[in-house]
Coordinates of C-alpha atoms in Angstrom, one line a residue:
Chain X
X236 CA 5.6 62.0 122.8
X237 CA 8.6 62.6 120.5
X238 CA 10.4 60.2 121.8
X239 CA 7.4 57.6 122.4
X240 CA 6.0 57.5 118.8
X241 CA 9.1 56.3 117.2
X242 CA 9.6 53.9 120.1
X243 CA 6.1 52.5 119.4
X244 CA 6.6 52.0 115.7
X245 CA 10.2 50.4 115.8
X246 CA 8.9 47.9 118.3
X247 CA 5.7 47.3 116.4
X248 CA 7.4 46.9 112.8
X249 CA 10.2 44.9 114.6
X250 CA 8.3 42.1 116.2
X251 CA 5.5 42.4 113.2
X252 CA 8.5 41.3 110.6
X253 CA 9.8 38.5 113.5
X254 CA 6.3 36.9 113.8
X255 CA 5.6 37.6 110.3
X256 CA 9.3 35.0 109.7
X257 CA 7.9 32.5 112.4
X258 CA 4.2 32.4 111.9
X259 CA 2.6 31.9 108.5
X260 CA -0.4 33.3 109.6
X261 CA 1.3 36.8 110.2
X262 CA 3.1 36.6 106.8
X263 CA 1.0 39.5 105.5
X264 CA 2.1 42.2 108.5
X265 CA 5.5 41.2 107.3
X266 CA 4.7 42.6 103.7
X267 CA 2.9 45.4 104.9
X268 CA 6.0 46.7 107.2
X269 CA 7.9 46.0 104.5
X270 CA 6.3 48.4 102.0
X271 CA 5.8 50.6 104.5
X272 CA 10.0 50.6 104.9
X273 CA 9.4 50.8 100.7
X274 CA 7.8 54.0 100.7
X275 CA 9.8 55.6 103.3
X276 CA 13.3 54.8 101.5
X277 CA 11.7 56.6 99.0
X278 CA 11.0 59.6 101.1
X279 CA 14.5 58.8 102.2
X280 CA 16.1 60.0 98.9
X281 CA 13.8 63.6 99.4
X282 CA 15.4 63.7 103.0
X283 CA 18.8 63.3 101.2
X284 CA 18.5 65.7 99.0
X285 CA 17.7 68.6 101.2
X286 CA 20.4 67.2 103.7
X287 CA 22.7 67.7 100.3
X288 CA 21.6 71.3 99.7
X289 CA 21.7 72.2 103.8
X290 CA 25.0 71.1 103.7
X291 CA 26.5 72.7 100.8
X292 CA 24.8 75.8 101.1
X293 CA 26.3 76.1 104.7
X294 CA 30.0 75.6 103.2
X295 CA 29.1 78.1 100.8
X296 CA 27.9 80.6 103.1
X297 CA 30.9 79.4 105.5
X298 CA 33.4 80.0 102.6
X299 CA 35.2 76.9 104.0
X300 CA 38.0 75.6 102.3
X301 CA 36.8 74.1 99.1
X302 CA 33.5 75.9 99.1
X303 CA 33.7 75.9 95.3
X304 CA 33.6 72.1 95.1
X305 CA 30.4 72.6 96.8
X306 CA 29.2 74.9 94.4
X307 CA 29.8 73.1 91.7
X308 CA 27.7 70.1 93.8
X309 CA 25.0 72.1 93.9
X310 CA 24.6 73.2 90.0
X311 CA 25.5 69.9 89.0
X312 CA 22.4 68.4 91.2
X313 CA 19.9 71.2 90.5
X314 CA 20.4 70.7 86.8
X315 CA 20.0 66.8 87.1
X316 CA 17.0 67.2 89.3
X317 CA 15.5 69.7 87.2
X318 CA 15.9 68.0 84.2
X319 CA 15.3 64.1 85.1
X320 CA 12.0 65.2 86.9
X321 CA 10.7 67.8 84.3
X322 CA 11.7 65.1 81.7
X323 CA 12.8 68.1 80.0
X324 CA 13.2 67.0 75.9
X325 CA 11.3 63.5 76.8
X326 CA 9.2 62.9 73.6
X327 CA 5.5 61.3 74.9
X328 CA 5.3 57.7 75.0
X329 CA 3.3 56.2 71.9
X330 CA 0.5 54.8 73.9
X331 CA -0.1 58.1 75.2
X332 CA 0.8 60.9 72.8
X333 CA -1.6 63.5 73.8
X334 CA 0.7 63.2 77.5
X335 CA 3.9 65.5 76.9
X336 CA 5.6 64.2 80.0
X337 CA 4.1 60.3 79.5
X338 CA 7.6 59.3 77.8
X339 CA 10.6 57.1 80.0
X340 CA 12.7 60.1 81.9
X341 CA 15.8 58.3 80.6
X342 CA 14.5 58.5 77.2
X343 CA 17.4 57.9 74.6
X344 CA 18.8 61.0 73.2
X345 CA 16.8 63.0 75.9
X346 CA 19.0 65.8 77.8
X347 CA 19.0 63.3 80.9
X348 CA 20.3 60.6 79.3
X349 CA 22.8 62.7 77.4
X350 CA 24.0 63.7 81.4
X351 CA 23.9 60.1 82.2
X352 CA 26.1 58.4 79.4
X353 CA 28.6 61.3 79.0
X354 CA 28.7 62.6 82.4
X355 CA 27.6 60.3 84.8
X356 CA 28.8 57.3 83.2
X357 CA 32.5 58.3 82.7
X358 CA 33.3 60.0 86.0
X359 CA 31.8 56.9 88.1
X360 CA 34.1 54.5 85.9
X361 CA 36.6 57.1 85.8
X362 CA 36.9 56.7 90.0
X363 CA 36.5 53.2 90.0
X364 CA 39.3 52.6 87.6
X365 CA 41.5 55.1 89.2
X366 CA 41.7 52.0 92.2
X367 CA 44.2 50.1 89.8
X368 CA 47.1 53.3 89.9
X369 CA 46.4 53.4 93.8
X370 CA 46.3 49.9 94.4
X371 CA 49.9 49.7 92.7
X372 CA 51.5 52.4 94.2
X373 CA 49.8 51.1 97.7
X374 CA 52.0 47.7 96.9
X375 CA 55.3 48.9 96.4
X376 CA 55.2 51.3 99.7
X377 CA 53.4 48.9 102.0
X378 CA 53.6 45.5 101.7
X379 CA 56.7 44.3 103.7
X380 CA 56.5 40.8 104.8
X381 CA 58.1 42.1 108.4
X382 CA 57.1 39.3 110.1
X383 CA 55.5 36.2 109.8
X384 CA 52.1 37.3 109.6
X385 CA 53.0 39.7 107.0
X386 CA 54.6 37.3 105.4
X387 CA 51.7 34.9 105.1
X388 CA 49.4 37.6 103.7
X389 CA 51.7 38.1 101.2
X390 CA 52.2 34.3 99.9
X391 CA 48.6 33.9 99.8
X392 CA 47.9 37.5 97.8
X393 CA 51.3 36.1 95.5
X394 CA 48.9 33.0 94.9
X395 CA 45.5 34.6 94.3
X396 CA 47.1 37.4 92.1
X397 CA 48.3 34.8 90.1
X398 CA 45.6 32.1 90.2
X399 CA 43.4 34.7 88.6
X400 CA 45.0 35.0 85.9
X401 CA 46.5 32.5 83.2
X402 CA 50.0 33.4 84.5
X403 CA 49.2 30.8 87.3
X404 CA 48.2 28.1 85.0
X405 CA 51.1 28.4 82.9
X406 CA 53.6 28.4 85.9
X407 CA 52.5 25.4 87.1
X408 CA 50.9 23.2 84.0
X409 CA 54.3 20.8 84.6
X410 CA 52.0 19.4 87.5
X411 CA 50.0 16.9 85.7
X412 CA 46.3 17.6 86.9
X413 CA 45.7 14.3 87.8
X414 CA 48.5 12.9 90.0
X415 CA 48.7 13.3 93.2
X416 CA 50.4 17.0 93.4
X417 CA 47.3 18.9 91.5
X418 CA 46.4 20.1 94.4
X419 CA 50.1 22.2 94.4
X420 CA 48.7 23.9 90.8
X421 CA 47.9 27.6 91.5
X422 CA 44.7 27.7 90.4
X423 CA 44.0 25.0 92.3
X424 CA 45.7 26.1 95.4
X425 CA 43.2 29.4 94.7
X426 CA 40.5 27.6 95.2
X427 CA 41.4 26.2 98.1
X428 CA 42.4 29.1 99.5
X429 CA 39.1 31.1 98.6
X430 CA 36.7 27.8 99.5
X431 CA 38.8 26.7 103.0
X432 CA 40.6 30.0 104.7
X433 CA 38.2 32.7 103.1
X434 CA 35.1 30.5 103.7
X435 CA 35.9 29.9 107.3
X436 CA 37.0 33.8 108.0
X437 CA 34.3 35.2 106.4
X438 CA 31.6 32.7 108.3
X439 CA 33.3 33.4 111.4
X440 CA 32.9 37.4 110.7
X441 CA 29.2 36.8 109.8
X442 CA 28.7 34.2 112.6
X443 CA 29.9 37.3 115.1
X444 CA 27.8 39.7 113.2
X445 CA 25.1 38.0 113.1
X446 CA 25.2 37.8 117.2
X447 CA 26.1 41.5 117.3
X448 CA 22.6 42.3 115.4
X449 CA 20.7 40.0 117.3
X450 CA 21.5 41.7 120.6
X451 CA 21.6 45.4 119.0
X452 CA 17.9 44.3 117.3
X453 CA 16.7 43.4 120.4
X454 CA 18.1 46.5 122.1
X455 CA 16.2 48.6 119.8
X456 CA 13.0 46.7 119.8
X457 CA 12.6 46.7 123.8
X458 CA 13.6 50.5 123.4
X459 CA 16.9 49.7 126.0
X460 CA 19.1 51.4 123.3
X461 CA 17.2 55.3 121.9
X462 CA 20.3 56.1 120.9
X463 CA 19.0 56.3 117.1
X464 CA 16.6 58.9 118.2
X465 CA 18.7 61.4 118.9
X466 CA 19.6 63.7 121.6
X467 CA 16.5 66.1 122.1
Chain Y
X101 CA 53.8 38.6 69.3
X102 CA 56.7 39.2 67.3
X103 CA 54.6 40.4 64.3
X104 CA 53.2 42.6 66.5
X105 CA 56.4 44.1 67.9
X106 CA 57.3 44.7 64.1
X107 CA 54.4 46.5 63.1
X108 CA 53.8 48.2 66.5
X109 CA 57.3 49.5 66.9
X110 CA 56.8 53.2 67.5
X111 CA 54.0 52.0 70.9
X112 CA 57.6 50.2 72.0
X113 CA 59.3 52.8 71.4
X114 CA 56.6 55.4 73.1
X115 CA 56.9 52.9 76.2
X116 CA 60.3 52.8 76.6
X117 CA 61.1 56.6 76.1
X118 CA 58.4 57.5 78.7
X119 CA 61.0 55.6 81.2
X120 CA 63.8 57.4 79.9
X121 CA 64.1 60.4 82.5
X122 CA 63.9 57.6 85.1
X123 CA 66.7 54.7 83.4
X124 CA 68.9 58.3 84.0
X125 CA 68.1 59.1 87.1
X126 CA 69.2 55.3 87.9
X127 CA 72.6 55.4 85.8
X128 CA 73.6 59.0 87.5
X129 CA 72.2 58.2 91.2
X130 CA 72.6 54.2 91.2
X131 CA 69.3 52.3 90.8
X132 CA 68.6 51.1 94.5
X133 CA 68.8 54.6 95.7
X134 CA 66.2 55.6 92.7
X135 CA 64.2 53.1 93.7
X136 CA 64.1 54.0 97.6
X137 CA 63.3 57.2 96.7
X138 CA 60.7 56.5 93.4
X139 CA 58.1 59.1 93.0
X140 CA 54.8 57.2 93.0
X141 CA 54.2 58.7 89.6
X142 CA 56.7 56.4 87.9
X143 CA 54.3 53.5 89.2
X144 CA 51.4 55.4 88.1
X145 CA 53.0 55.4 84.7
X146 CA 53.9 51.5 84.8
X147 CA 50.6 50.8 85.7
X148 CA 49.3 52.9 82.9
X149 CA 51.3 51.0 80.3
X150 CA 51.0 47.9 82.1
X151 CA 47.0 47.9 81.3
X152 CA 47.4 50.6 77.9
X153 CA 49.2 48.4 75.8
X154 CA 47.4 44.4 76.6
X155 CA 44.5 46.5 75.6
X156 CA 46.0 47.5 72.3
X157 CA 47.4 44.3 71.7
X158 CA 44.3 42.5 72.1
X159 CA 42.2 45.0 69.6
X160 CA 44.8 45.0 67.1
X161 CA 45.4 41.2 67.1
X162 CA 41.9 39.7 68.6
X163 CA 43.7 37.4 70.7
X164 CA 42.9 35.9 73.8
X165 CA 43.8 33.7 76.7
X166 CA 42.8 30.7 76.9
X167 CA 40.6 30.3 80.1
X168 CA 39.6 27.4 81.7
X169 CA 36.1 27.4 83.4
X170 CA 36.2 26.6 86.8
X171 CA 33.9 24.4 89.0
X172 CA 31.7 27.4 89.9
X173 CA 31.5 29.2 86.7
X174 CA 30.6 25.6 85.1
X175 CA 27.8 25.6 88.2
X176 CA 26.6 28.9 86.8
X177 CA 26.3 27.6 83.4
X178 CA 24.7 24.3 84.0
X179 CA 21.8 26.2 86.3
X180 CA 20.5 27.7 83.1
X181 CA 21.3 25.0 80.6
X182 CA 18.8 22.5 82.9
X183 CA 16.3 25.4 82.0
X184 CA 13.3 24.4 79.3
X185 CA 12.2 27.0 76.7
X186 CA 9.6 29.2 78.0
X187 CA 10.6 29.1 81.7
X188 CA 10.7 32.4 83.7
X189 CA 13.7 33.8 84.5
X190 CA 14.4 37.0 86.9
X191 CA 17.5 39.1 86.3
X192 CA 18.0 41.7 89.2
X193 CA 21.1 44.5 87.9
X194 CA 22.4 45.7 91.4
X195 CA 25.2 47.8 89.7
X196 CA 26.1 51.1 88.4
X197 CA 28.8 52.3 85.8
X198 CA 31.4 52.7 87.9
X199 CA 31.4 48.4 88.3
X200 CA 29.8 48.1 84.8
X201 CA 33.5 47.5 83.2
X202 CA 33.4 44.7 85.6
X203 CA 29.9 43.2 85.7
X204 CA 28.8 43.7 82.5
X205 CA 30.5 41.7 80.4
X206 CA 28.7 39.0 82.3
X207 CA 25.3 40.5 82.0
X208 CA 25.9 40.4 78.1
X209 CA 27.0 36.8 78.3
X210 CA 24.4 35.4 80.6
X211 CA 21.1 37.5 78.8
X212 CA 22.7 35.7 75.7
X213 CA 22.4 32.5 77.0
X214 CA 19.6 32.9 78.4
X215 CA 17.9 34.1 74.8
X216 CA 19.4 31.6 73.0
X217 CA 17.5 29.0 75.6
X218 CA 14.4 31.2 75.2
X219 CA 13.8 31.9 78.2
X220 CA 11.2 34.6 79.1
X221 CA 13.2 37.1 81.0
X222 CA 12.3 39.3 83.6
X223 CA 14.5 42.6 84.6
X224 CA 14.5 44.6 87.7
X225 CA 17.3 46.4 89.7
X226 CA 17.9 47.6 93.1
X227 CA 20.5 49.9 92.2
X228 CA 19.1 53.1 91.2
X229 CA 21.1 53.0 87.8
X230 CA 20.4 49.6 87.7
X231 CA 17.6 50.2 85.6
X232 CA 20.0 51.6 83.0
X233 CA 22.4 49.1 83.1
X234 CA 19.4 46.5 82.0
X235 CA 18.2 48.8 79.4
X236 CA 21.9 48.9 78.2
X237 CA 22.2 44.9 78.3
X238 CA 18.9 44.7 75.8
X239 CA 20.1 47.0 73.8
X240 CA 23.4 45.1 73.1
X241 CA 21.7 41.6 73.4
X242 CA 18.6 41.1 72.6
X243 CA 17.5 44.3 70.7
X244 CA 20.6 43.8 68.5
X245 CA 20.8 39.6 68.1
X246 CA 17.4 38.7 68.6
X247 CA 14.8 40.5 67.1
X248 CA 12.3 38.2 66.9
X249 CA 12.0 38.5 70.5
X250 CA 9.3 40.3 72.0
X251 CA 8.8 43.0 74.5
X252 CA 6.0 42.2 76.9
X253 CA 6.2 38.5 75.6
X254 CA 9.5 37.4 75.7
X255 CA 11.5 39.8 78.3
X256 CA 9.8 42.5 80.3
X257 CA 12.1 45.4 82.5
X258 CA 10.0 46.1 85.6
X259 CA 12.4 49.0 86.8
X260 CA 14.2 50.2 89.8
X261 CA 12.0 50.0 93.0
X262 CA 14.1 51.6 96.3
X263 CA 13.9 50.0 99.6
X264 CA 16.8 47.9 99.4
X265 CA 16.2 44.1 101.3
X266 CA 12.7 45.7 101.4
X267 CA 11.9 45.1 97.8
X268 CA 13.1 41.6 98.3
X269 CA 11.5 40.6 101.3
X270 CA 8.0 41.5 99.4
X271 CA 8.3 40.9 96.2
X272 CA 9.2 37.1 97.5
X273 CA 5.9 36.7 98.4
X274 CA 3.6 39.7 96.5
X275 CA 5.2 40.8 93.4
X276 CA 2.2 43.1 92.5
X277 CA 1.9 44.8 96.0
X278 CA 5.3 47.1 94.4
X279 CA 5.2 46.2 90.9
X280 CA 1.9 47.6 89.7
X281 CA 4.0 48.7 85.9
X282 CA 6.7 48.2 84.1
X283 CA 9.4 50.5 83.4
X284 CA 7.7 52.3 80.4
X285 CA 4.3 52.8 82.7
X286 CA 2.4 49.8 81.3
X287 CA 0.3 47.8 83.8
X288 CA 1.1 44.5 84.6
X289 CA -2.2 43.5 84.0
X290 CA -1.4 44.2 80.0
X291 CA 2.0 42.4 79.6
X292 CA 0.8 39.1 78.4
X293 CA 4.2 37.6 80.2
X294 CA 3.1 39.0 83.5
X295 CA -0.3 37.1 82.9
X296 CA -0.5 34.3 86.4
X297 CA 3.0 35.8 88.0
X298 CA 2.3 36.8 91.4
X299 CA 5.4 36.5 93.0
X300 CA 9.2 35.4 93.0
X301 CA 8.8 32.2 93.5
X302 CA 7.3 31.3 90.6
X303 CA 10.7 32.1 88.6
X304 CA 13.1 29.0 87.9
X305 CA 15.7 30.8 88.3
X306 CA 17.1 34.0 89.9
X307 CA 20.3 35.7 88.2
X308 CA 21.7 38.5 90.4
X309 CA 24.9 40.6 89.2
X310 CA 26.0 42.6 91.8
X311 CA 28.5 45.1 93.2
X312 CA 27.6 45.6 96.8
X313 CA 24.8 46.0 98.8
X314 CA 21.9 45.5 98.2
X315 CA 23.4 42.5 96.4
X316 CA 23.7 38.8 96.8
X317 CA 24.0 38.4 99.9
X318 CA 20.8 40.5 100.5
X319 CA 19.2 37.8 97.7
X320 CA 20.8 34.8 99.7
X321 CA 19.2 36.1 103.3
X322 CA 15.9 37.5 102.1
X323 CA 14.5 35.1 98.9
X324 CA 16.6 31.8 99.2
X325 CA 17.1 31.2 103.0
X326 CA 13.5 31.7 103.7
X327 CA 12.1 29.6 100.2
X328 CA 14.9 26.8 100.0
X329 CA 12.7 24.7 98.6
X330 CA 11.4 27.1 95.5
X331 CA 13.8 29.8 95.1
X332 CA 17.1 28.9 93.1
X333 CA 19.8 31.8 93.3
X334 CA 22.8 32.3 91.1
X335 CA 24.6 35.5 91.0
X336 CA 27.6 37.3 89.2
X337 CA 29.3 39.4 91.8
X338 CA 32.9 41.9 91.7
X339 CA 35.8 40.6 92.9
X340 CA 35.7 42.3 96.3
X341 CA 32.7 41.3 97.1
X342 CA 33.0 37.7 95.6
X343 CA 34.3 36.2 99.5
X344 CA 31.5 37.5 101.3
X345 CA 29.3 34.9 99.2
X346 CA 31.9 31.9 99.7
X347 CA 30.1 31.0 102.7
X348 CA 26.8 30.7 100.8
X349 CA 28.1 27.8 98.3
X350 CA 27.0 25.6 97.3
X351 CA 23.5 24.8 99.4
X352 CA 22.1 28.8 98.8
X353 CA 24.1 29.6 95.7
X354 CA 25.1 26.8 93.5
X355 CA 26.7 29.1 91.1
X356 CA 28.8 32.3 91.3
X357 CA 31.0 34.4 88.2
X358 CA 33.5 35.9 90.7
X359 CA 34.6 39.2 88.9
X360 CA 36.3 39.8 85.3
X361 CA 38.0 36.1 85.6
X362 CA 34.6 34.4 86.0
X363 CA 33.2 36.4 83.5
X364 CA 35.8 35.3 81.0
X365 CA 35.4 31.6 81.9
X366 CA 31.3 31.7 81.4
X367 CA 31.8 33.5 78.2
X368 CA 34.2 31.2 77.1
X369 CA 31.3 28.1 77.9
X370 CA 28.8 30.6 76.0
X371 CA 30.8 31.1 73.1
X372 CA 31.6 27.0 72.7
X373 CA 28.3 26.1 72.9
X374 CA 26.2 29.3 71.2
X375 CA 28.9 31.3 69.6
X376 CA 29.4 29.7 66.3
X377 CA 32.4 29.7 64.2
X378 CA 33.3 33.8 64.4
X379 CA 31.9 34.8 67.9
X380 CA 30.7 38.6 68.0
X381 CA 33.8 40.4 69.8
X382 CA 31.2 41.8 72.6
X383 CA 30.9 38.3 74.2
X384 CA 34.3 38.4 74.9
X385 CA 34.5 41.2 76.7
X386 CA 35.4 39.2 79.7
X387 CA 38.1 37.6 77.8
X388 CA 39.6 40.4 76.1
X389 CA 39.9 42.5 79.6
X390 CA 42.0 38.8 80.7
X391 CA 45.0 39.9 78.9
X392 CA 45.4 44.1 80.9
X393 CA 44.7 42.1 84.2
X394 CA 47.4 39.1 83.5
X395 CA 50.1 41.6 83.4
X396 CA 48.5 44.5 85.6
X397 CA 48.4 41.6 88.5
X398 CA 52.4 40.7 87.3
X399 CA 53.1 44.0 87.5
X400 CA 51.6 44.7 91.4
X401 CA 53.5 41.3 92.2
X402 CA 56.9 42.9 90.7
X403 CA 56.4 45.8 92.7
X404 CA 55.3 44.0 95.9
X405 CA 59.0 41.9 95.2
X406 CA 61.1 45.3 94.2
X407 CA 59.9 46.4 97.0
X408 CA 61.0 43.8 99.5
X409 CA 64.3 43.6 98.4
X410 CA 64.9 46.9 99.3
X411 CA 63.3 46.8 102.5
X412 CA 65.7 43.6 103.2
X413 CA 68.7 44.9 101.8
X414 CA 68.9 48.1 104.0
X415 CA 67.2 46.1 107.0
X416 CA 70.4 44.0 106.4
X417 CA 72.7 46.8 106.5
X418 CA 71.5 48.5 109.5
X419 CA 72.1 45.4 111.1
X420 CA 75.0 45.0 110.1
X421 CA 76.5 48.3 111.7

């Protein structure tokens, strides 16, 4: 039965949303499998969090290496939570004042969106921007053109590098953009480069991708492949 | 440039002196052996300055490069110029902060256009913090430069719904079956702009800026591929992500700003056309953030060359032996 249900409902949904592509009649079982997948990514986040708090609380109790970090998770979530879902200093919104908690949760000046702009904000943009040091350092140790593949990925990074940037224009603006040599200007040649080679890669990937979840899909809708289920 | 070296003397000076323990190192151990050996720090530091000072430069002295808009950003532009006053418009943020310094100078720029073509503009986001990003965007925009536009009228932010290619794949077809408020808890029923929109397809034109999934490609395969024929999809994306959606051009995405560079070449388009004599410094972000990437890329391709003629010269000497 525990395995069965889930089986039933995976098969059901699946060919549901396939007819639902195929039929126009069926259109609406499409929708309604696809807010029923709505409301459980919202139960989803729920499931997260308590996966979160298991986890943590287990390296805690573990005193693993870095339980501290984990600590620090922890405080950092429960304070978020708590204020973001008590709306904690959210004034009432002015169609319904009588309604303490009726105003936006990410009210401006409200302690939730103090944690979003000066916490949340700068330590995301903070990691993302911390790409460029590693990015550079990652060039000078390991980019050797050893061979001739090597070599080839790095003329074409050379070219991209500098066709997005006006470095490229300027090296090669002696070409005059009409003749018959434009094609040899850089940012030219990277966009040839990004609409020939990376166009055909990339639709090759997806082509092979696309086969792979056809046949996994399937798998999954026939119940062949339980494997998502688990092990008891 | 000179002027600036002039005034700016001591940030020179600052530069240089932060390399003086390593121009030492390099007159007391010889420089290729330095080099060989550099601690990854002293790129770290480069790298710093090499993005530091273009953005000091560029505040001090406003400047910018001159960027030439290319065939897709031009796409981009043209999809919303062909646009009459009035027609519905929906934006979908599918970003967060941490892609913000990326994306959304291009939100700014397109939500500009698109007010100054009044178009009635419609905001969701399938990002989480999406929803923040689009409050941030009227804030700057419209909020700030256009106040006779109104709320519930004029632009409407539905919110952040979860469910991913879920949200799509329904809202496509049934925009009310998820969307039953807006952000601020109003009902559809009472935004005078909601009045007769059931659905997706209804909009002229999609605009998705995006840093992953769900994205544009999510957009491509869920709204446009099924609807060819009524959904029109253009999309702003990061650079990472920007040769995933290659394939999709130009049949199921006419137009695509592919990171910072395509931000700075739609701006550019905005700002001849809407931008008047003095353009407002925040709609050329894109352009400003040109200058730290010119020599941030020069300074990765230095490395990447420094680096290979060491790797040859000692390759050359072991053979040699």
């Amino acid at each position: 039965m525990k395995r069965q249900v889930p089986l039933i409902i995976t098969a059901i949904a699946g060919f549901a949303l396939i007819a639902a592509y195929f039929i126009p009649y069926t259109q609406s079982w499409g929708e309604t499998t696809a807010i029923w997948f709505d409301v459980l990514a919202s139960i989803a986040f729920v499931l997260g969090g308590g996966n979160l708090l298991r986890v943590h609380l287990k390296k805690i109790s573990d005193r693993v290496a870095g339980w501290g970090y984990s600590v620090i998770v922890l405080v950092t979530f429960i304070i978020t939570l708590a204020v973001g879902l008590g709306k904690v200093g959210v004034a009432p919104a002015p169609q319904f004042p009588n309604y303490p908690w009726s105003g936006p949760y990410r009210q401006t000046g409200a302690p939730f969106w103090f944690l979003y702009e000066y916490a949340f904000v700068p330590l995301t943009a903070t990691m993302f921007a911390m790409l460029a040091f590693y990015i550079a350092s990652a060039a000078f140790r390991a980019f050797r053109a050893k061979n001739v593949d090597a070599s080839l990925l790095l003329g074409t990074a050379f070219i991209i590098l500098l066709g997005r940037t006006f470095a490229g224009v300027i090296l090669t603006e002696w070409i005059p953009p009409n003749s018959l040599f434009s094609g040899l200007r850089v940012e030219n040649l990277t966009v040839y480069i990004m609409s020939v080679f990376t166009t055909a890669g990339n639709r090759a990937i997806m082509i092979g991708v696309a086969l792979g979840i056809v046949a996994t899909a399937l798998k999954l809708l026939l119940g062949v492949d339980r494997s998502y289920l688990g092990k008891d | 440039m000179s002027d600036f070296i002039i005034h700016q003397w001591w940030l020179l000076l600052i530069v240089l002196a932060s390399f003086a323990p390593l121009a030492f190192k390099m007159v007391r151990e010889g420089a290729e052996n330095t080099l060989r050996e550099l601690d990854r720090g002293w790129v770290f530091l480069l790298m710093l300055w090499a993005v530091l000072v273009p953005i000091y430069y560029i505040g001090v002295t406003g400047a910018t490069l001159p960027e030439v808009p290319s065939a897709l950003s031009q796409a981009v532009f043209d999809e919303i110029e062909k646009l009459k006053p009035g027609d519905p418009v929906l934006f979908s943020f599918d970003y967060d902060p941490a892609s913000a310094g990326e994306l959304a100078p291009m939100a700014t720029a397109l939500v500009k256009h698109c007010a100054e073509k009044k178009l009635k503009m419609y905001f969701i986001a399938l990002w989480p913090v999406g929803a923040q990003m689009v409050d941030n965007t009227i804030d700057k925009v419209i909020k700030a430069d256009f106040p006779q536009m109104v709320y519930g009228r004029d632009y409407v932010t539905l919110g952040y719904k979860s469910g991913n290619e879920g949200v799509i794949k329904v809202i496509v077809t049934n925009l009310r079956e998820l969307y039953t408020t807006d952000s601020r808890g109003r009902s559809l029923n009472d935004i005078p702009m909601m009045q007769g929109i059931m659905n997706v397809q209804q909009m002229k034109l999609i605009i998705n800026i995006s840093a992953g999934y769900p994205g544009t490609k999510e957009w491509v395969q869920y709204a446009v591929t099924p609807y060819p024929d009524t959904i029109r999809l253009i999309a702003g994306s990061v650079g990472v992500q920007s040769p995933q959606l290659y394939p999709y051009i130009p049949r199921q995405l006419p137009g695509l700003l592919a990171a910072i560079k395509g931000a700075a070449e739609y701006e550019r388009l905005v700002i001849n056309k809407y931008g008047g004599p003095t353009p407002d410094p925040k709609y050329m972000e894109g352009l400003r953030r040109m200058g730290p990437q010119l020599i941030a890329h020069l300074l990765v391709i230095a490395l990447i060359v420094v680096a290979n003629v060491l790797y040859f010269t000692s390759r050359g000497r072991q053979r040699a032996r």
